[in-house]
XYZ file of C-alpha atoms in Angstrom:
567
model
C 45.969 -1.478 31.234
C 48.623 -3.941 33.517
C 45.722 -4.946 35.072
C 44.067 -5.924 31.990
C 47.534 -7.612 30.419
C 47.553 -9.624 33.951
C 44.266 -11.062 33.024
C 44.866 -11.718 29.873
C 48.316 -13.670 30.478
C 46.105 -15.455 33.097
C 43.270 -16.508 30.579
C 46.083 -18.333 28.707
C 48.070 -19.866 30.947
C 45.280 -21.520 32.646
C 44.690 -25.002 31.728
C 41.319 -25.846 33.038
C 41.664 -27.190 36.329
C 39.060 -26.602 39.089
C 41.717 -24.347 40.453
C 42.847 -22.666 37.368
C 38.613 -22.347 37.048
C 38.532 -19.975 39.646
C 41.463 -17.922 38.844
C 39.435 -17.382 35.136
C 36.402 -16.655 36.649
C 38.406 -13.839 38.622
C 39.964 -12.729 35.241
C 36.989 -12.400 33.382
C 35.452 -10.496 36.509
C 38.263 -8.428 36.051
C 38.006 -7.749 32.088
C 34.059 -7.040 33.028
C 35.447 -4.157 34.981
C 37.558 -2.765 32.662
C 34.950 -3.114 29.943
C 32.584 -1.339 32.028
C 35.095 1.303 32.504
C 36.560 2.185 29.062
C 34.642 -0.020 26.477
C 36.236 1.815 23.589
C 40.118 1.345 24.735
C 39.805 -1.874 26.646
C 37.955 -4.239 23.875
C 40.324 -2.789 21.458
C 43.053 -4.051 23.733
C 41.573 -7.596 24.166
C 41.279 -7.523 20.456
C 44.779 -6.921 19.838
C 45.998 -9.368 22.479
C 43.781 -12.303 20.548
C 41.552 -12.640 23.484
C 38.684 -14.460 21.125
C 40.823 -17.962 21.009
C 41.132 -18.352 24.941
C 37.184 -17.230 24.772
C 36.299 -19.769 22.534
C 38.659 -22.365 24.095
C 36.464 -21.974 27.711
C 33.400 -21.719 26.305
C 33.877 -25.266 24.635
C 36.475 -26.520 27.689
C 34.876 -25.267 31.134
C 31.067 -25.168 31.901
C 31.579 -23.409 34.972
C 33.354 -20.070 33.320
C 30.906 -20.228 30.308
C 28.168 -17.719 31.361
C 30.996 -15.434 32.218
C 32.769 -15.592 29.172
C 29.581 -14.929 27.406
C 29.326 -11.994 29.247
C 32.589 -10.429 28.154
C 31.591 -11.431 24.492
C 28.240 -9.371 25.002
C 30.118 -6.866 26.320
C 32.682 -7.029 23.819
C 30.839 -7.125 21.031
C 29.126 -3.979 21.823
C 31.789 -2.096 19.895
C 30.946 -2.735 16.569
C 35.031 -3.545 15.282
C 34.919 -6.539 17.645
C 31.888 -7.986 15.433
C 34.054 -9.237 12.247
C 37.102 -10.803 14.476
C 34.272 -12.353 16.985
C 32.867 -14.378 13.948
C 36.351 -14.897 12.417
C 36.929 -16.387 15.755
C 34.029 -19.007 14.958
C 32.547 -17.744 18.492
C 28.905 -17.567 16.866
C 29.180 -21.374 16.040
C 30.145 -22.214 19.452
C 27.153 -19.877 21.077
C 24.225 -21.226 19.411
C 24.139 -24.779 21.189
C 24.040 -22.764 24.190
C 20.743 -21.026 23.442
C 19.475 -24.669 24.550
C 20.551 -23.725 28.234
C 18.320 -23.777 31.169
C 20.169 -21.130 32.826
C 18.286 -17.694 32.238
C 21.052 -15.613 32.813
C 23.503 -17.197 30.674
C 21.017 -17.124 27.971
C 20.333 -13.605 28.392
C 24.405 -13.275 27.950
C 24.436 -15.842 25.129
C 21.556 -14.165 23.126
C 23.183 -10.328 23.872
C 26.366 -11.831 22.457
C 24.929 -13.539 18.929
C 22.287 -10.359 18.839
C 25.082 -7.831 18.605
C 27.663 -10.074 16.901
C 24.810 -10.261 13.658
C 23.615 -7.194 13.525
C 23.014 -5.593 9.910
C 25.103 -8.741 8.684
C 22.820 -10.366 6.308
C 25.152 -13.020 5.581
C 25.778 -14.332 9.116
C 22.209 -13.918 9.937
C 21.084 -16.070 7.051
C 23.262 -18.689 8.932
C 21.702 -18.410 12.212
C 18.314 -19.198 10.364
C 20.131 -22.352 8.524
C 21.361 -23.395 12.287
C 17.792 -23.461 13.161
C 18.582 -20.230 15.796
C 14.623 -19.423 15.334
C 13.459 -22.698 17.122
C 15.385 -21.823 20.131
C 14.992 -18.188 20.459
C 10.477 -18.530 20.145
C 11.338 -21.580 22.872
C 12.765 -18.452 24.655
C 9.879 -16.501 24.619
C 7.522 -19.651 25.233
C 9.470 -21.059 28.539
C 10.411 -17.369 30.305
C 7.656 -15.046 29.266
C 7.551 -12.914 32.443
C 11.562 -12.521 32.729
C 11.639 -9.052 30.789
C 15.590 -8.315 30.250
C 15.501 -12.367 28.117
C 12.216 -11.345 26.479
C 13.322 -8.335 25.354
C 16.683 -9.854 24.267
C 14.962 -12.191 22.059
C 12.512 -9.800 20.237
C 15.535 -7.751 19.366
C 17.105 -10.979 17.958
C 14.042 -11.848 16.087
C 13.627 -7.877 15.232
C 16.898 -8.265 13.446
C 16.105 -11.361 11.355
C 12.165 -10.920 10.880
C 12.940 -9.175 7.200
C 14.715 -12.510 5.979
C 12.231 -14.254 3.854
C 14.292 -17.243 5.349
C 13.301 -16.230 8.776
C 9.569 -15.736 7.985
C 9.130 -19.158 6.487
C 11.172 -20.563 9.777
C 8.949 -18.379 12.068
C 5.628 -19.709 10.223
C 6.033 -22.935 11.806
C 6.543 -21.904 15.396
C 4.298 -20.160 17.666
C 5.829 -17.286 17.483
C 2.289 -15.035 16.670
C 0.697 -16.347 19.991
C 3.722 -15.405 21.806
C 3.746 -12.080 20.590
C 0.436 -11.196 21.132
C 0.677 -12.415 24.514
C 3.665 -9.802 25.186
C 1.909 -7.279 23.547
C -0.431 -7.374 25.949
C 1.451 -7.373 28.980
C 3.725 -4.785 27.482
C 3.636 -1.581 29.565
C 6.649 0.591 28.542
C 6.652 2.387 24.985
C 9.876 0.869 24.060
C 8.638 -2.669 24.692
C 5.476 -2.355 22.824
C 7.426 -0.744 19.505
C 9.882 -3.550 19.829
C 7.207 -5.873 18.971
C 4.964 -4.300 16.869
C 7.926 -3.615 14.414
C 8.431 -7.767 14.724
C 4.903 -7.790 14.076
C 5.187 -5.624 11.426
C 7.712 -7.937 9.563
C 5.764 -10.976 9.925
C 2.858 -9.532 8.348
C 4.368 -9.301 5.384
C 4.144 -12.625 4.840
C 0.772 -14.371 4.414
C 0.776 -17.361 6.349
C 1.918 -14.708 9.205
C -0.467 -12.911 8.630
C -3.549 -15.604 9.275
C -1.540 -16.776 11.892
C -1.379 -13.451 13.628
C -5.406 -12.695 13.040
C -5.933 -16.171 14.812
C -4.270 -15.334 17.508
C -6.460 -12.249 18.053
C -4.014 -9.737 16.869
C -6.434 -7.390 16.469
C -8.279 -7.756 19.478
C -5.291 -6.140 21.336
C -4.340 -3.532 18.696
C -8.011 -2.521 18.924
C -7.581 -2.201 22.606
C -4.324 0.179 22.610
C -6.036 2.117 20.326
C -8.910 2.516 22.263
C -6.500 2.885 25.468
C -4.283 5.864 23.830
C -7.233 7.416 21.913
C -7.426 10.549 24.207
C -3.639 10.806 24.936
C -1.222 13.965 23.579
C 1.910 12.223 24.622
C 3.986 12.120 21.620
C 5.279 8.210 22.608
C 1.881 7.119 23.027
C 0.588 8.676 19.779
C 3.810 6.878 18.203
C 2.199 3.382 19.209
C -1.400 4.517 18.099
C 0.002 5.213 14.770
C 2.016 2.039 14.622
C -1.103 -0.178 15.838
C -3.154 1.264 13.003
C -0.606 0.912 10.419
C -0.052 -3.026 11.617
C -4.001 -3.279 11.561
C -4.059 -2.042 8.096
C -1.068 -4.632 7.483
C -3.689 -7.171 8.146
C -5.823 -6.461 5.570
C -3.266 -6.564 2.948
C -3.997 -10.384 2.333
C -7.073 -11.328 0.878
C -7.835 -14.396 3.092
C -7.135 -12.512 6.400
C -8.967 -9.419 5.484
C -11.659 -11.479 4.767
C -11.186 -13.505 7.972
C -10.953 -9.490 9.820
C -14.155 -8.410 7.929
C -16.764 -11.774 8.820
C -19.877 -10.215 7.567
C -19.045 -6.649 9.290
C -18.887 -8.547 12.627
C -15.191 -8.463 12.987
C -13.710 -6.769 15.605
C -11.378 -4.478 13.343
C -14.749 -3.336 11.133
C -16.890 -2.724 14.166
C -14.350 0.196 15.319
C -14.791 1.804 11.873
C -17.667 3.275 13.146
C -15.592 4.812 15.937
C -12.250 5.708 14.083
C -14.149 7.601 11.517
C -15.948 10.034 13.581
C -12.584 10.182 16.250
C -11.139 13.916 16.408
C -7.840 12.328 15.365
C -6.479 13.062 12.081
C -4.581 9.587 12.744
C -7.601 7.050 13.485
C -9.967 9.400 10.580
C -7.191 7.425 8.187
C -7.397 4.765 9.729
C -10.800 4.317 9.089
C -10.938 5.366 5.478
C -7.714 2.855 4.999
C -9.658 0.250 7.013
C -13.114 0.418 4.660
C -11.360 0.551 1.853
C -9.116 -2.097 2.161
C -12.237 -4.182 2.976
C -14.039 -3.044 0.022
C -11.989 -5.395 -2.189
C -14.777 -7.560 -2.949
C -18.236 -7.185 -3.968
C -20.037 -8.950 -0.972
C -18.688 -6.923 1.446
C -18.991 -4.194 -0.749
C -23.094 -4.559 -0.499
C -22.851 -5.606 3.039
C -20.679 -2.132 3.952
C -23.290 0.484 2.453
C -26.146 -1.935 3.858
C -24.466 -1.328 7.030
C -24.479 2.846 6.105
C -20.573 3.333 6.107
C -21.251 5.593 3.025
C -22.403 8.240 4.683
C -20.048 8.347 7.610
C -16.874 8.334 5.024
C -19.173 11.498 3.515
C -19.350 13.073 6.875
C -15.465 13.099 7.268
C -15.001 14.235 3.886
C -17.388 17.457 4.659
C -14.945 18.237 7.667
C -11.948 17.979 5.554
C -13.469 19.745 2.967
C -11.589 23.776 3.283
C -8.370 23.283 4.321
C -8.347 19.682 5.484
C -6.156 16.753 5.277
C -5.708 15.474 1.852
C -4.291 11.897 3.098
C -7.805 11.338 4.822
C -9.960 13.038 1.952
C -7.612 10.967 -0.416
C -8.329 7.819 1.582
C -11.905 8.136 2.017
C -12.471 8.734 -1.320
C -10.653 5.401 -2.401
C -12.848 3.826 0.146
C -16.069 5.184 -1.895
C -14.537 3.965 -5.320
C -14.610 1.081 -4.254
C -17.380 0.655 -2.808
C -19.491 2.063 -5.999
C -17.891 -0.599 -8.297
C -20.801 -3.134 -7.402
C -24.171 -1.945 -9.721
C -26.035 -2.785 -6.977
C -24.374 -0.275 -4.670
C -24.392 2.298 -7.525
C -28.158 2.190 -7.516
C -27.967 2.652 -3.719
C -25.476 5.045 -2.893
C -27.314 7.057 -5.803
C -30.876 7.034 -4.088
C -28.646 8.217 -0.791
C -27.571 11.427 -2.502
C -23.964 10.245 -2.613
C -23.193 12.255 -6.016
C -24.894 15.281 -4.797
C -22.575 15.376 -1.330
C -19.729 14.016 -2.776
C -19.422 17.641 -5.217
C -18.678 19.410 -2.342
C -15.202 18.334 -2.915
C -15.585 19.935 -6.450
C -14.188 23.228 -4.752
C -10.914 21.011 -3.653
C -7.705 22.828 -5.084
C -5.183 19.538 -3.839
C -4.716 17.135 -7.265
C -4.944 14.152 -5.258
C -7.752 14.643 -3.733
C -9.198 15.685 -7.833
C -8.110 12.909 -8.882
C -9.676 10.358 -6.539
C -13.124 12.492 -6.725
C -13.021 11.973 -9.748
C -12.516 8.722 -10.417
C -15.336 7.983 -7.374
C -17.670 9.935 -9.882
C -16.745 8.221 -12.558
C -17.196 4.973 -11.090
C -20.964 6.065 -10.097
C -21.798 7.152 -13.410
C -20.489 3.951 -15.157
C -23.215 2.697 -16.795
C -25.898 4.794 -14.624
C -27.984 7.138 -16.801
C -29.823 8.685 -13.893
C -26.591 9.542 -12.581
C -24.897 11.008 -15.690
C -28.054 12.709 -16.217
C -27.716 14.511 -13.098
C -24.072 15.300 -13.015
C -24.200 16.046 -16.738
C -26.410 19.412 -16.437
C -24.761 20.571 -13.317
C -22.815 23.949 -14.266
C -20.721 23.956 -11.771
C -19.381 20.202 -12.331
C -18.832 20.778 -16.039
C -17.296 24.358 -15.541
C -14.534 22.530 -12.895
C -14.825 19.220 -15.262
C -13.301 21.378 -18.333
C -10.640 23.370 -15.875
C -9.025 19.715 -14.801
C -9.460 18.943 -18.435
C -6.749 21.557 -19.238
C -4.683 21.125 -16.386
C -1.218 20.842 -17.266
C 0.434 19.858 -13.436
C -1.176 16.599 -13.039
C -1.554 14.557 -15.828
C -3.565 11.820 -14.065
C -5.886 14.729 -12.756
C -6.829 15.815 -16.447
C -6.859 11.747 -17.752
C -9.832 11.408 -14.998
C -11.265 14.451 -15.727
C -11.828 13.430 -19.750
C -12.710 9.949 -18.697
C -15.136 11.200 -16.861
C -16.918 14.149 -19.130
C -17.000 11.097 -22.251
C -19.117 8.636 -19.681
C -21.818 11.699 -18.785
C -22.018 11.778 -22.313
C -21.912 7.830 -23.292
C -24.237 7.007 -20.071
C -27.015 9.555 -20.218
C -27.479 9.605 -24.105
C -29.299 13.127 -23.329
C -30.343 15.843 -25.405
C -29.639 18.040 -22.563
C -26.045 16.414 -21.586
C -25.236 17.319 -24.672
C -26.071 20.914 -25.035
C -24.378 21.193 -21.211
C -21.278 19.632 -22.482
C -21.013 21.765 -25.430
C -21.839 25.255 -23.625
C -19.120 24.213 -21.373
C -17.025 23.822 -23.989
C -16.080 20.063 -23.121
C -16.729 19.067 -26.329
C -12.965 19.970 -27.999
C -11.244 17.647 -25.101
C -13.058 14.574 -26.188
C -11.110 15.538 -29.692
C -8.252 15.581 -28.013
C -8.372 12.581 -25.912
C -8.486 10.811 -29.130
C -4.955 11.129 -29.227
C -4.399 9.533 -26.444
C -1.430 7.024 -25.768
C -4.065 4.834 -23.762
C -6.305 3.137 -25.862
C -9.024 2.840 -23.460
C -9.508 6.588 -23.082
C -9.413 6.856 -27.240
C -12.356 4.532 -27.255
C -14.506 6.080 -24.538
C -13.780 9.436 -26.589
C -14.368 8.001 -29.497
C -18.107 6.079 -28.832
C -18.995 9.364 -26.422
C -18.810 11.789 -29.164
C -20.437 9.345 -31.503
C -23.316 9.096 -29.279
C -22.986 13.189 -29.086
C -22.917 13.147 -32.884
C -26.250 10.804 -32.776
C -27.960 13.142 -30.605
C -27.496 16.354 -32.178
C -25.090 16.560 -34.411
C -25.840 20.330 -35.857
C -25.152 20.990 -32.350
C -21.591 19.728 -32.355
C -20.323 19.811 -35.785
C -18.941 23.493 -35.168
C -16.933 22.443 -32.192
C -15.920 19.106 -34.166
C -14.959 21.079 -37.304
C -12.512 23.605 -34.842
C -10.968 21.147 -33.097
C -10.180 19.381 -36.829
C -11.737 15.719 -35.979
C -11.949 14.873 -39.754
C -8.474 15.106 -40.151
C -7.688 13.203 -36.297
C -9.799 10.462 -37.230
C -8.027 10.486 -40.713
C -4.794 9.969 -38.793
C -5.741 7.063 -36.426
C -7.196 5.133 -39.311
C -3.882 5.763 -41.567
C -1.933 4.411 -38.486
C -0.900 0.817 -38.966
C -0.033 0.303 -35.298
C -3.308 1.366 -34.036
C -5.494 -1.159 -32.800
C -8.413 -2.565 -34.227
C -11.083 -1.587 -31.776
C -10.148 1.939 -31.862
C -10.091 2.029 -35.787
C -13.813 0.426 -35.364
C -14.682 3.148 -33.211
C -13.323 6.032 -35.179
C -15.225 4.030 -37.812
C -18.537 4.436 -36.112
C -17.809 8.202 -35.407
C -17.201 8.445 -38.865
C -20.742 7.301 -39.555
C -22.032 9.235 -37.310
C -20.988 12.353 -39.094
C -21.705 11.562 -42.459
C -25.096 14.000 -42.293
C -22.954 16.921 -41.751
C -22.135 18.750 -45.071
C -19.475 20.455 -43.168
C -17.457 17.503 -41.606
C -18.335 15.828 -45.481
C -16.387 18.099 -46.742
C -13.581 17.913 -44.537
C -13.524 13.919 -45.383
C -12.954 15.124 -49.337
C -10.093 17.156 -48.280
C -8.342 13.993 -46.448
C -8.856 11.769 -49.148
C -11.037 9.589 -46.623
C -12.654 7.521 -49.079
C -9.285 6.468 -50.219
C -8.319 5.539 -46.960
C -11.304 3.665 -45.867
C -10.734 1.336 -49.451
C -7.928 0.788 -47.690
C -9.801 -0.095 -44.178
C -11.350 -2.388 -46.103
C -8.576 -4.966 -46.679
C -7.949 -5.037 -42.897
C -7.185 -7.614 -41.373
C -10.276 -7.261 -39.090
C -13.344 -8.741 -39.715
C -15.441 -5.972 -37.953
C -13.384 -3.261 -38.892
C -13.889 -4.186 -42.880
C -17.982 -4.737 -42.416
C -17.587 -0.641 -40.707
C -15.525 0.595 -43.372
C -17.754 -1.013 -45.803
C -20.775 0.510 -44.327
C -18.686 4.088 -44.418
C -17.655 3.801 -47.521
C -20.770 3.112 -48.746
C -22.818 6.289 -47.455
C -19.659 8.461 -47.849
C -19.957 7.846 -51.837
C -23.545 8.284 -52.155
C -25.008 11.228 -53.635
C -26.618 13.065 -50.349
C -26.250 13.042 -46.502
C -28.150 9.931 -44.500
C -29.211 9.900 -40.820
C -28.548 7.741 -37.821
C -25.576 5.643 -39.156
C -23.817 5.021 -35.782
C -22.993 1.154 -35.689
C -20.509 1.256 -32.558
C-alpha cells in the first residue's frame, strides 16, 4: 500500500510536463499492478485517496497518458462501489469524445470503462443515448470488425442499452442489423454468438428492427446454425439452437416482416418448416408449429400453407406426441391448425383430408392445454360446416369426452370450449341424428347451463343451438329442458334489465320454439311469462318487441302451434 500512496502523491504533484508525462505513465503502470493484484483493497484505496480528479484532470490535460488512465478506470470500475463516485467524478462525460479515437486499444479501454461505469444504471445510460454514444459505438463495429476483444466490447455496450426504447429508435437509423449479422456469422465461440443474439433479441422488439434485420438476411444465418447444431448433444450448442429459434420466431411477431419471411411459402424461414417439423428434436418440433402458426395470421397464406400440405405434417407430429408427449409442441401445433381452419376455403379442404377424423386422436389427451386448443381447432372446423358437425356430432366417443370437459371443474377455459363447441354440432348440422346423439350423451343440460354464462357470446350460441334442437325434435328434448328448469332460466335473463338485447332476442326465439310443448307451457304459467313478455314488449329494442310480440301472441292462444323459431 506505500507503493500505491507513492503513486498516488505522484499523480498529483505532476503538472503535465513531458517529463512529469513519463513519471505518470510509470504511476499508472504502477496502480495497474496493484489493481491486478488486489482489485478489492487497492480501488477502494484509490477511492478514498480521490484518485478520480487527477484521472479526469489527465484525461482532459495529457494525450499521451490518456489510454493509460482509461485503463485504470476500466480496471477500476470493475468493482461495482467505484461506479457512483466514477460518474460523480463527471469521468463518463469526459470518455465519450474519446470513443471518436483511432487508436483501437484505447478504445477498447475507453468502451470497458463507460460499459462497466453504466451498467444496470438506467439513468446514466439514457444519457449516453442523448450524447449520441450509439453513433460511435455501431462506427465501432463498422471500422474494426475482425479485432474481437473491441467487437466484443461494443456488443456488451449495446447489450446493455438495446432494452431502452431510446436506444432502439437511435439504433434504427444506423447499420447496426448488417453489422450484426455479419458477426454472427463469423462468430465461432458460444459466448460470442449469445452475446449477439440477445442484442438481436432486443432489437426485434421493435418493428423497424425487425424489417431491418430480415433485410439483412437474418434468417438466412439463423437457418444455417440451426441446421449446423441440429445433430449436436452439447448442452452450449443446444443453448444457441434454442436461442436462434426463439429470435426466428421474434421475426414473425410483426406483421410486415412475417409477411416479408413467408413470400408465398418461398421464404427461407418457411421452407425449413418442412424440416423442423419432422426433426427428432423436441426443440425445432416447436419451432415449427410456432413458425406455421405465426404465419397463419392471414388468410392468403393460410390457403397457400394447406395448398402446400403443412396440415398433415403438423398432424403427423401431433400422432407422435400423442401418449405421453410434449404438451408445448401438441399445444403449438394445434394453434397452428386453428388457424389455419379459420379460412372457409381451408375448412372445406382440410375436411376432404380427414383432418377432423386424425385430429380425435388427441380426444384421449388428459393435459388441459392441449383440451383446450383441440378443442377450439374443432370448433373452428365445424363453424359453419354441416358436413363436419354432422360427422363429429354422432361420434360416441367425441360426445362422451365432449360432456366430461363440459363438467370439468379445473380448467374453466377447458369446459367454456367444450360447450362452445357441443352448441355449434348442434347449430351447424341442424340433424335429426345430432340431436338424438347429443341428448343420449346427455349434453343437452350444459347448453342450459351455459345460458348463464357471464360471456354473452356463449349465452347466444346456447341459446340459438337449443332452439334449433327444440325445432328439430322437441318431444325429444323437452324432458331434459324441463330437468334442467329452462322455463324458469329463460324467465330470469328476460327479467334482467342489464342483459343485452341480442341475448333477450334469442331467449325470445327459444321461447318460441317451445311453445308446442304442453310441458314447458306449463312451466311458462308458473313464471308468470306472459306478464313478463308484456313487459318485453315496451323494450327499448325494436327486434326484441316484434319477438315478444310474436311470443306473446302464441303463448295466449288457446292450443300449442308448430315451428315458431324466428332467431
Amino acid at each position: 500500500m506505500d507503493e500505491l500512496s507513492q503513486h498516488l502523491k505522484c499523480l498529483k504533484l505532476c503538472s503535465g510536463e513531458a517529463d512529469d508525462e513519463k513519471q505518470i505513465l510509470q504511476s499508472l503502470s504502477g496502480i495497474l499492478l496493484a489493481l491486478d493484484e488486489d482489485i478489492q483493497n487497492s480501488s477502494k484505496s484509490l477511492i478514498e485517496c480521490d484518485i478520480l480528479p487527477d484521472l479526469a484532470k489527465i484525461l482532459t490535460a495529457n494525450p499521451t497518458c490518456t489510454e493509460k488512465a482509461t485503463h485504470v478506470l476500466a480496471e477500476l470500475s470493475k468493482n461495482e462501489e467505484t461506479r457512483k463516485p466514477c460518474i460523480d467524478a463527471g469521468l463518463v462525460m469526459i470518455l465519450v469524445p474519446l470513443l471518436e479515437n483511432s487508436d483501437e486499444e484505447l478504445l477498447l479501454h475507453v468502451g470497458r470503462a463507460i460499459g462497466r461505469i453504466c451498467y444496470d444504471n438506467r439513468e446514466i445510460q439514457e444519457h449516453l443515448i442523448k450524447l449520441d454514444v450509439i453513433t460511435s459505438l455501431v462506427r465501432i463495429l463498422t471500422d474494426y470488425p475482425e479485432n474481437d476483444p473491441l467487437v466484443r466490447v461494443c456488443l456488451l455496450a449495446i447489450s446493455n442499452l438495446a432494452d431502452l426504447d431510446s436506444a432502439k429508435e437511435a439504433l434504427s437509423k444506423t447499420s447496426i442489423t448488417r453489422q450484426l449479422v455479419k458477426q454472427l456469422k463469423r462468430a465461432e465461440n458460444h459466448e460470442r454468438v449469445e452475446i449477439i443474439i440477445k442484442v438481436l433479441q432486443a432489437l426485434a422488439e421493435n418493428d423497424a428492427l425487425k424489417l431491418q434485420l430480415v433485410d439483412a438476411s437474418l434468417q438466412e444465418t439463423l437457418c444455417e446454425i440451426i441446421q449446423r447444431l441440429q445433430d449436436s448433444v452439447q448442452p452450449e450448442e443446444m443453448c444457441t439452437m434454442k436461442s436462434s429459434s426463439d429470435l426466428i420466431v421474434s421475426l414473425l411477431l410483426g406483421d410486415e416482416s412475417m409477411q416479408k419471411l413467408f413470400d408465398n411459402g418461398n421464404g427461407i424461414v418457411y421452407k425449413n418448416i418442412s424440416f423442423w417439423l419432422s426433426s427428432r428434436h423436441t426443440l425445432l418440433q416447436m419451432t415449427g408449429a410456432l413458425t406455421t402458426a405465426n404465419f397463419a395470421r392471414n388468410d392468403s397464406n393460410c390457403v397457400r400453407m394447406v395448398q402446400l400440405g403443412v396440415v398433415h405434417q403438423l398432424l403427423d407430429l401431433l400422432e407422435q406426441h400423442v401418449e405421453n408427449g410434449d404438451v408445448a409442441v401438441q399445444h403449438a401445433a394445434l394453434s397452428a391448425l386453428r388457424n389455419l381452419a379459420i379460412p372457409v376455403m381451408n375448412k372445406v379442404q382440410m375436411l376432404k383430408e380427414g383432418v377432423a377424423d386424425r385430429i380425435q386422436m388427441l380426444l384421449r389427451s388428459e393435459m388441459p392445454p392441449v383440451q383446450f386448443k383441440l378443442l377450439g381447432t374443432l370448433r373452428m372446423l365445424t363453424d359453419g360446416q354441416a358436413d363436419a358437425a354432422m360427422i363429429l356430432g354422432q361420434n360416441p366417443m367425441m360426445l362422451t369426452r365432449l360432456v366430461q370437459w363440459c363438467e370439468t371443474k379445473d380448467h374453466v377455459g377447458v369446459r367454456g370450449e367444450a360447450n362452445r363447441l357441443l352448441a355449434s354440432l348442434l347449430r351447424y348440422s341442424k340433424s335429426q341424428d345430432v340431436v338424438k346423439a347429443v341428448h343420449w350423451a346427455k349434453g343437452l343440460k350444459h347448453l342450459v347451463s351455459m345460458t348463464t354464462s357471464e360471456h354473452a357470446i356463449m349465452q347466444n350460441e346456447a341459446l340459438i343451438a337449443m332452439a334449433i334442437a327444440s325445432a328439430i325434435n322437441l318431444e325429444l328434448v323437452e324432458e331434459d329442458f324441463k330437468e334442467s328448469e329452462l322455463v324458469s332460466i329463460l324467465h330470469k335473463i328476460l327479467e334482467d334489465e342489464s342483459m343485452g338485447p341480442e341475448v333477450k332476442y334469442n331467449s325470445l326465439g327459444l321461447l318460441c320454439s317451445l311453445l308446442d310443448s304442453d310441458v314447458l307451457r306449463r312451466d311458462m304459467e308458473l313464471v308468470n311469462m306472459k306478464q313478463t313478455l308484456e313487459k318485453m314488449c315496451a323494450h327499448s329494442n325494436s327486434n326484441v318487441v316484434k319477438q315478444a310480440n310474436t311470443v306473446l301472441q302464441i303463448l295466449t292462444s288457446s292450443s300449442p302451434h308448430s315451428g315458431h323459431f324466428f332467431a
